[in-house]
Amino acid sequence: MNALRGDLGESIVSKRPVSQDVLTFFPASFELVMFSTIISVPLAILIGALAGRRANSIFDNIVRVFSYVGIAVPTFVWAVLALYLFGYLWKVLPIMGQLSVGIRRPPVRTGMMSIDALLAGRWDAFVDHLKHMILPALCMSVGRIAQEARLLRAGIIENLKKDYIVAAISYGIPERRVMMTYLLKPSLIPMVSIMALDLASSMGGSFIIETIFNWPGFGRYGMWAMLNKDLNAVVASVMIVGIFFALFNILVDVIIAYLDPRIRVMERAS
Amino acid sequence: MVEGEILVVEDLRKYFKTAQGVVRAVDGISFSIKEGETFGLVGESGSGKSTTAFTIMGVYEPTGGRIFFKGKPLIGGVKKRPLSLKKDMQMVFQDPGSSLNPRKSIREIIELPLKVHKLYRGKERKRAEELLRMVGLPVEFLDRYPRAIGGGEKQLVAIARALATEPSFIALDEPTSALDVSMQAKIINTLLRIQEELNLSYLFITHNLSLMRNVASRVGIMYLGKLLEVAPASEFFHKPLHPYTKMLLSSVPVITEEEEKLKPKKIVSRGEIPSPVNVPPGCTFHPRCPECMEVCSKKEPVMIEIEPGHTVKCHLFNS
Amino acid sequence: MKSIGSLLSEDQRESLKRNWHKFSTNPLSIVGLITVLTITFMAIFSPWIAPYPQSWGRWIDFSQASLPPSWKHPCGTDIYGRDILSRIMFGFRYDLLMAVCILAMVVPSGTFLGLVAGYYHGTWIDTVIMRITDIFLAIPSLVLALAICALLEPSLFNSMMAVSLLWWPWYSRLAYSLTSSIRNEYFVQAAELIGANPLYIMFREILPNCLSPIFTKMTLDVGWVILIGSTLSFVGLGAQEPMPALGNMVAVGSKYMPDYWWMTIFPALAIAFTILGFNLLGDGIRDLLAVEEI
């Protein structure tokens, strides 16, 4: 099969090899998805841990409402709201593209503009680019933060009832230590196990988000290919997302093995 | 095959492949059950006694060996066996909670075998009532669901279901171990009464030795997938031969002086049953045996008949 | 005359009452139930209760175009002068219809395949079905739905087919894992020893015990299906103008942001409330059944 040799055919619309298009557009998407992961995971851990530790407090209830809303509202609704709020009412963040008008593009090396800007020593471009990433990345990750925080909260509440935690607290180990060393790690497992799924849906979400925020990435390319019935490009974009998803599944298994010693032991035994 | 034997098991083997290696759950056991008798199979948990019952019934396909039922060989698992055979052999399981479908009424549960075998057509209801009466349950139970009745009553329903097709052989896999003592007695008595009424043959599996004294006509002791001793029940308790049997008998709690006298000298039981993956070489019991000899760890003893009907597998008697 | 209550046995009425009590103690579940009931009511009766039923389709009245929310038009009007509230009611109709149709296709087929694969655990049947399931699950559903829709002619029907095609594996996986564990229960073995045939065992012994998790997943999934469906219609791959699908309305309205904000905000809120309502209801039912199982 040609696809296995890296030859994905020619795009019917752009008249260029699809593999070349993918290489051109993928880094920008990767950058955006990674950025959204970097902001969403710590936020989810923070929110989930606090809500779980103080279950049924006011903060916990606010988090609960937020998590329901965060999961229920589709990405594109967040995006449209963000365009409205930041584009017209409260113009503090840019809403379109990767760079403001008047800032020169740093030379392309990796395709990820933040890294390119740093490599070229272009501090102005780096900061401006980060600002451009904030809104799309946030819209992409609202659902993730909500879902991951909720799972972590549930995990902590469940583990708090376990005998070894009760024992640790009754030994007089400081609460902060119990939280960090005994409670957090096992409670993270359910959250981490859906992270690959979440990342995949971010990748899917990037098709919508990049189109709305006019982000010149792989998602916008795929969307554009789909709307133009560019078969080769459609197949390629679905394939790339599938591969990306598979790689992250493997990564997640590794992280879970780190978090759950039982799995490591079992694998060694077999 | 000897006249009057309903079930003959020859060199039966059942191995399981697991991540840790091959588990020899049943490893070459032979015994037979006569018509109308109760053969008790005793062993600690993990000894393979339940696997033996499941393999005979065909839930598992045997790895090796032969099973004869009423003189005819049983081939393969339950899916390959003819319907008429399933009518004749039935089983009662250990956990009454899981042996009745929670979504079905007692009536549906008891009538299922009648419908499958097309028995008592048009009179299923009457037969179901009759079966409940036979196990000593009120007829009103027919319209209840399993969750609404107690554990012992569930087990009686399971027995009624097993009896529905008028089988001649029933495998009882620890039918009372999940129940409290008063219920145990009721179930055992019911089973014995029905056995007499219908001339049934039982394979009775248990880890409870003292139960065997009242129930079984013959007893076999299993350890790590192998039969170590088979004897008529009375002889088994009066004159145990195998060190393992003695060890088990010495740990049975007794009430009367008379029984105390029967008990072998106290033998401290050592260790626990080893993992069936790493079966010790030679006689599988040798690491725990108080009379272990040099030969025991090297050569496996063979089963020999000491007295008619009393066989034992131990180097003490092999010479 | 016989009342509905008397059709149920004493036992069933009792457990119904108990469940309702348990359900009603969680205010979020009640909010979910009310939301879902309201939306369903509006969806079913939209042609009769919508204030401007003609707003359903190609209706143009430029004298009423682009009006902001008022007493006459609580959610304003769009650029053709159609009443947005009425269109939202019709939109509920399409979105719910879509969800119902998709689940009606996906739940039985997925469950059936999972049931068969789970019952024949470890055989080639299991391998074939579950490998195919894995392949479908290996690609994020939204991307796959987009791709399938894009290759077909964009329409409500095709978007439904696309979502169905990628949704059944979730049910086959759920049914598979349930069946794999239930088939080891003694009552299944008892039925096998009795000689009941495999179809009877699968459908009458095993399936009834899988239903409550499947039902729970179904209520939780209504929200997800509406989410994906509205995303498809948002990018123009689902229902087409003038059909008032909610995602579609958000997409069209967003062109006129921010001046005519009501054209976008109200349909967007309608989507959010629909999904939220089904999620809350689904969670309530899940908690209820989880307790019941024990």
Short mmCIF file of N, CA and C in Angstrom, two decimals, chain C residues 61-140:
data_model
loop_
_atom_site.label_atom_id
_atom_site.label_comp_id
_atom_site.label_asym_id
_atom_site.label_seq_id
_atom_site.Cartn_x
_atom_site.Cartn_y
_atom_site.Cartn_z
N ASP C 61 -40.21 37.53 5.73
CA ASP C 61 -41.02 38.70 6.06
C ASP C 61 -40.04 39.78 6.49
N PHE C 62 -39.59 40.56 5.50
CA PHE C 62 -38.52 41.51 5.81
C PHE C 62 -38.95 42.62 6.77
N SER C 63 -40.26 42.78 6.90
CA SER C 63 -40.70 43.80 7.85
C SER C 63 -40.36 43.39 9.28
N GLN C 64 -40.20 42.07 9.47
CA GLN C 64 -39.92 41.57 10.82
C GLN C 64 -38.45 41.16 10.96
N ALA C 65 -37.61 41.46 9.98
CA ALA C 65 -36.26 40.90 9.95
C ALA C 65 -35.38 41.47 11.06
N SER C 66 -34.55 40.56 11.63
CA SER C 66 -33.48 40.93 12.56
C SER C 66 -33.96 41.80 13.72
N LEU C 67 -35.10 41.44 14.29
CA LEU C 67 -35.59 42.19 15.43
C LEU C 67 -34.98 41.63 16.71
N PRO C 68 -34.59 42.50 17.62
CA PRO C 68 -34.06 42.02 18.90
C PRO C 68 -35.19 41.43 19.75
N PRO C 69 -34.82 40.70 20.82
CA PRO C 69 -35.86 40.10 21.66
C PRO C 69 -36.86 41.13 22.16
N SER C 70 -38.12 40.76 22.12
CA SER C 70 -39.17 41.66 22.58
C SER C 70 -40.32 40.79 23.08
N TRP C 71 -41.41 41.38 23.52
CA TRP C 71 -42.55 40.58 23.97
C TRP C 71 -43.11 39.76 22.82
N LYS C 72 -43.08 40.36 21.63
CA LYS C 72 -43.63 39.67 20.48
C LYS C 72 -42.76 38.49 20.05
N HIS C 73 -41.47 38.74 20.07
CA HIS C 73 -40.50 37.69 19.71
C HIS C 73 -39.51 37.55 20.85
N PRO C 74 -39.78 36.67 21.82
CA PRO C 74 -38.93 36.60 23.03
C PRO C 74 -37.46 36.34 22.71
N CYS C 75 -37.18 35.68 21.62
CA CYS C 75 -35.79 35.41 21.28
C CYS C 75 -35.38 36.17 20.03
N GLY C 76 -36.17 37.12 19.62
CA GLY C 76 -35.82 37.89 18.43
C GLY C 76 -36.19 37.16 17.14
N THR C 77 -35.80 37.78 16.03
CA THR C 77 -36.06 37.15 14.73
C THR C 77 -34.75 37.08 13.94
N ASP C 78 -34.74 36.24 12.91
CA ASP C 78 -33.51 36.15 12.10
C ASP C 78 -33.60 37.09 10.90
N ILE C 79 -32.62 37.00 10.02
CA ILE C 79 -32.55 38.00 8.96
C ILE C 79 -33.69 37.88 7.95
N TYR C 80 -34.38 36.75 7.97
CA TYR C 80 -35.54 36.62 7.08
C TYR C 80 -36.84 36.98 7.79
N GLY C 81 -36.74 37.36 9.04
CA GLY C 81 -37.93 37.71 9.78
C GLY C 81 -38.62 36.51 10.42
N ARG C 82 -37.90 35.41 10.56
CA ARG C 82 -38.51 34.24 11.20
C ARG C 82 -38.29 34.31 12.70
N ASP C 83 -39.27 33.84 13.45
CA ASP C 83 -39.22 33.90 14.91
C ASP C 83 -38.24 32.84 15.43
N ILE C 84 -37.25 33.29 16.19
CA ILE C 84 -36.20 32.36 16.61
C ILE C 84 -36.73 31.37 17.65
N LEU C 85 -37.59 31.83 18.56
CA LEU C 85 -38.14 30.90 19.55
C LEU C 85 -38.86 29.73 18.86
N SER C 86 -39.66 30.06 17.85
CA SER C 86 -40.36 29.00 17.13
C SER C 86 -39.38 28.05 16.47
N ARG C 87 -38.36 28.64 15.89
CA ARG C 87 -37.36 27.80 15.21
C ARG C 87 -36.61 26.91 16.21
N ILE C 88 -36.39 27.44 17.40
CA ILE C 88 -35.72 26.61 18.41
C ILE C 88 -36.60 25.41 18.77
N MET C 89 -37.92 25.67 18.89
CA MET C 89 -38.82 24.56 19.21
C MET C 89 -38.77 23.49 18.13
N PHE C 90 -38.78 23.93 16.88
CA PHE C 90 -38.66 22.96 15.78
C PHE C 90 -37.28 22.30 15.80
N GLY C 91 -36.30 23.10 16.21
CA GLY C 91 -34.93 22.56 16.30
C GLY C 91 -34.85 21.42 17.29
N PHE C 92 -35.52 21.57 18.44
CA PHE C 92 -35.57 20.47 19.41
C PHE C 92 -36.10 19.22 18.74
N ARG C 93 -37.11 19.43 17.89
CA ARG C 93 -37.75 18.32 17.21
C ARG C 93 -36.72 17.54 16.39
N TYR C 94 -35.94 18.27 15.58
CA TYR C 94 -34.97 17.58 14.73
C TYR C 94 -33.86 16.94 15.55
N ASP C 95 -33.37 17.67 16.55
CA ASP C 95 -32.26 17.12 17.33
C ASP C 95 -32.69 15.88 18.11
N LEU C 96 -33.87 15.94 18.70
CA LEU C 96 -34.34 14.77 19.46
C LEU C 96 -34.63 13.60 18.52
N LEU C 97 -35.26 13.93 17.40
CA LEU C 97 -35.58 12.89 16.42
C LEU C 97 -34.29 12.19 15.98
N MET C 98 -33.28 13.02 15.74
CA MET C 98 -32.00 12.48 15.32
C MET C 98 -31.44 11.55 16.41
N ALA C 99 -31.44 12.05 17.65
CA ALA C 99 -30.89 11.24 18.74
C ALA C 99 -31.66 9.92 18.86
N VAL C 100 -32.99 10.01 18.79
CA VAL C 100 -33.81 8.80 18.95
C VAL C 100 -33.52 7.81 17.82
N CYS C 101 -33.48 8.33 16.58
CA CYS C 101 -33.22 7.43 15.45
C CYS C 101 -31.84 6.79 15.57
N ILE C 102 -30.85 7.60 15.90
CA ILE C 102 -29.49 7.06 15.99
C ILE C 102 -29.43 5.98 17.06
N LEU C 103 -29.98 6.28 18.24
CA LEU C 103 -29.91 5.29 19.31
C LEU C 103 -30.73 4.05 18.96
N ALA C 104 -31.85 4.26 18.24
CA ALA C 104 -32.67 3.10 17.87
C ALA C 104 -31.91 2.18 16.91
N MET C 105 -30.99 2.74 16.13
CA MET C 105 -30.20 1.88 15.25
C MET C 105 -29.01 1.28 16.00
N VAL C 106 -28.38 2.13 16.81
CA VAL C 106 -27.09 1.78 17.38
C VAL C 106 -27.22 0.83 18.57
N VAL C 107 -28.19 1.06 19.44
CA VAL C 107 -28.25 0.28 20.67
C VAL C 107 -28.53 -1.20 20.38
N PRO C 108 -29.58 -1.52 19.59
CA PRO C 108 -29.82 -2.96 19.34
C PRO C 108 -28.68 -3.63 18.58
N SER C 109 -28.15 -2.97 17.56
CA SER C 109 -27.11 -3.64 16.77
C SER C 109 -25.83 -3.79 17.57
N GLY C 110 -25.42 -2.72 18.25
CA GLY C 110 -24.20 -2.82 19.05
C GLY C 110 -24.34 -3.85 20.15
N THR C 111 -25.48 -3.82 20.84
CA THR C 111 -25.69 -4.76 21.93
C THR C 111 -25.68 -6.20 21.41
N PHE C 112 -26.34 -6.41 20.28
CA PHE C 112 -26.39 -7.76 19.72
C PHE C 112 -24.98 -8.27 19.43
N LEU C 113 -24.18 -7.45 18.75
CA LEU C 113 -22.83 -7.90 18.41
C LEU C 113 -22.00 -8.17 19.66
N GLY C 114 -22.11 -7.26 20.64
CA GLY C 114 -21.35 -7.46 21.87
C GLY C 114 -21.78 -8.71 22.61
N LEU C 115 -23.09 -8.95 22.59
CA LEU C 115 -23.64 -10.12 23.26
C LEU C 115 -23.11 -11.41 22.64
N VAL C 116 -23.15 -11.46 21.31
CA VAL C 116 -22.67 -12.65 20.61
C VAL C 116 -21.18 -12.84 20.87
N ALA C 117 -20.41 -11.75 20.72
CA ALA C 117 -18.96 -11.87 20.93
C ALA C 117 -18.65 -12.30 22.35
N GLY C 118 -19.38 -11.75 23.31
CA GLY C 118 -19.13 -12.09 24.71
C GLY C 118 -19.52 -13.52 25.02
N TYR C 119 -20.61 -13.99 24.43
CA TYR C 119 -21.05 -15.36 24.70
C TYR C 119 -20.07 -16.36 24.11
N TYR C 120 -19.60 -16.05 22.89
CA TYR C 120 -18.60 -16.94 22.27
C TYR C 120 -17.19 -16.45 22.57
N HIS C 121 -16.99 -16.06 23.83
CA HIS C 121 -15.72 -15.53 24.30
C HIS C 121 -14.56 -16.48 23.94
N GLY C 122 -13.52 -15.89 23.33
CA GLY C 122 -12.34 -16.70 23.04
C GLY C 122 -12.40 -17.48 21.75
N THR C 123 -13.51 -17.38 21.01
CA THR C 123 -13.58 -18.08 19.73
C THR C 123 -13.32 -17.08 18.60
N TRP C 124 -13.35 -17.57 17.38
CA TRP C 124 -13.07 -16.65 16.26
C TRP C 124 -14.16 -15.59 16.12
N ILE C 125 -15.40 -15.93 16.53
CA ILE C 125 -16.49 -14.95 16.45
C ILE C 125 -16.14 -13.73 17.30
N ASP C 126 -15.69 -14.01 18.52
CA ASP C 126 -15.26 -12.96 19.43
C ASP C 126 -14.17 -12.12 18.78
N THR C 127 -13.15 -12.79 18.24
CA THR C 127 -12.02 -12.07 17.66
C THR C 127 -12.46 -11.14 16.55
N VAL C 128 -13.25 -11.67 15.62
CA VAL C 128 -13.66 -10.86 14.47
C VAL C 128 -14.45 -9.63 14.93
N ILE C 129 -15.48 -9.87 15.73
CA ILE C 129 -16.35 -8.75 16.13
C ILE C 129 -15.57 -7.71 16.93
N MET C 130 -14.77 -8.17 17.88
CA MET C 130 -14.13 -7.20 18.74
C MET C 130 -12.99 -6.46 18.03
N ARG C 131 -12.33 -7.12 17.06
CA ARG C 131 -11.30 -6.39 16.31
C ARG C 131 -11.94 -5.25 15.52
N ILE C 132 -13.07 -5.57 14.86
CA ILE C 132 -13.75 -4.52 14.09
C ILE C 132 -14.16 -3.38 15.03
N THR C 133 -14.68 -3.76 16.18
CA THR C 133 -15.05 -2.74 17.16
C THR C 133 -13.86 -1.86 17.52
N ASP C 134 -12.72 -2.50 17.78
CA ASP C 134 -11.52 -1.75 18.16
C ASP C 134 -11.10 -0.78 17.08
N ILE C 135 -11.21 -1.22 15.83
CA ILE C 135 -10.80 -0.33 14.74
C ILE C 135 -11.67 0.93 14.74
N PHE C 136 -12.99 0.73 14.92
CA PHE C 136 -13.86 1.90 14.94
C PHE C 136 -13.57 2.80 16.13
N LEU C 137 -13.20 2.18 17.24
CA LEU C 137 -12.94 2.98 18.44
C LEU C 137 -11.59 3.68 18.38
N ALA C 138 -10.74 3.27 17.42
CA ALA C 138 -9.38 3.81 17.38
C ALA C 138 -9.33 5.19 16.77
N ILE C 139 -10.42 5.63 16.17
CA ILE C 139 -10.41 6.96 15.56
C ILE C 139 -11.43 7.82 16.28
N PRO C 140 -11.02 9.02 16.71
CA PRO C 140 -11.95 9.88 17.44
C PRO C 140 -13.26 10.05 16.67
#
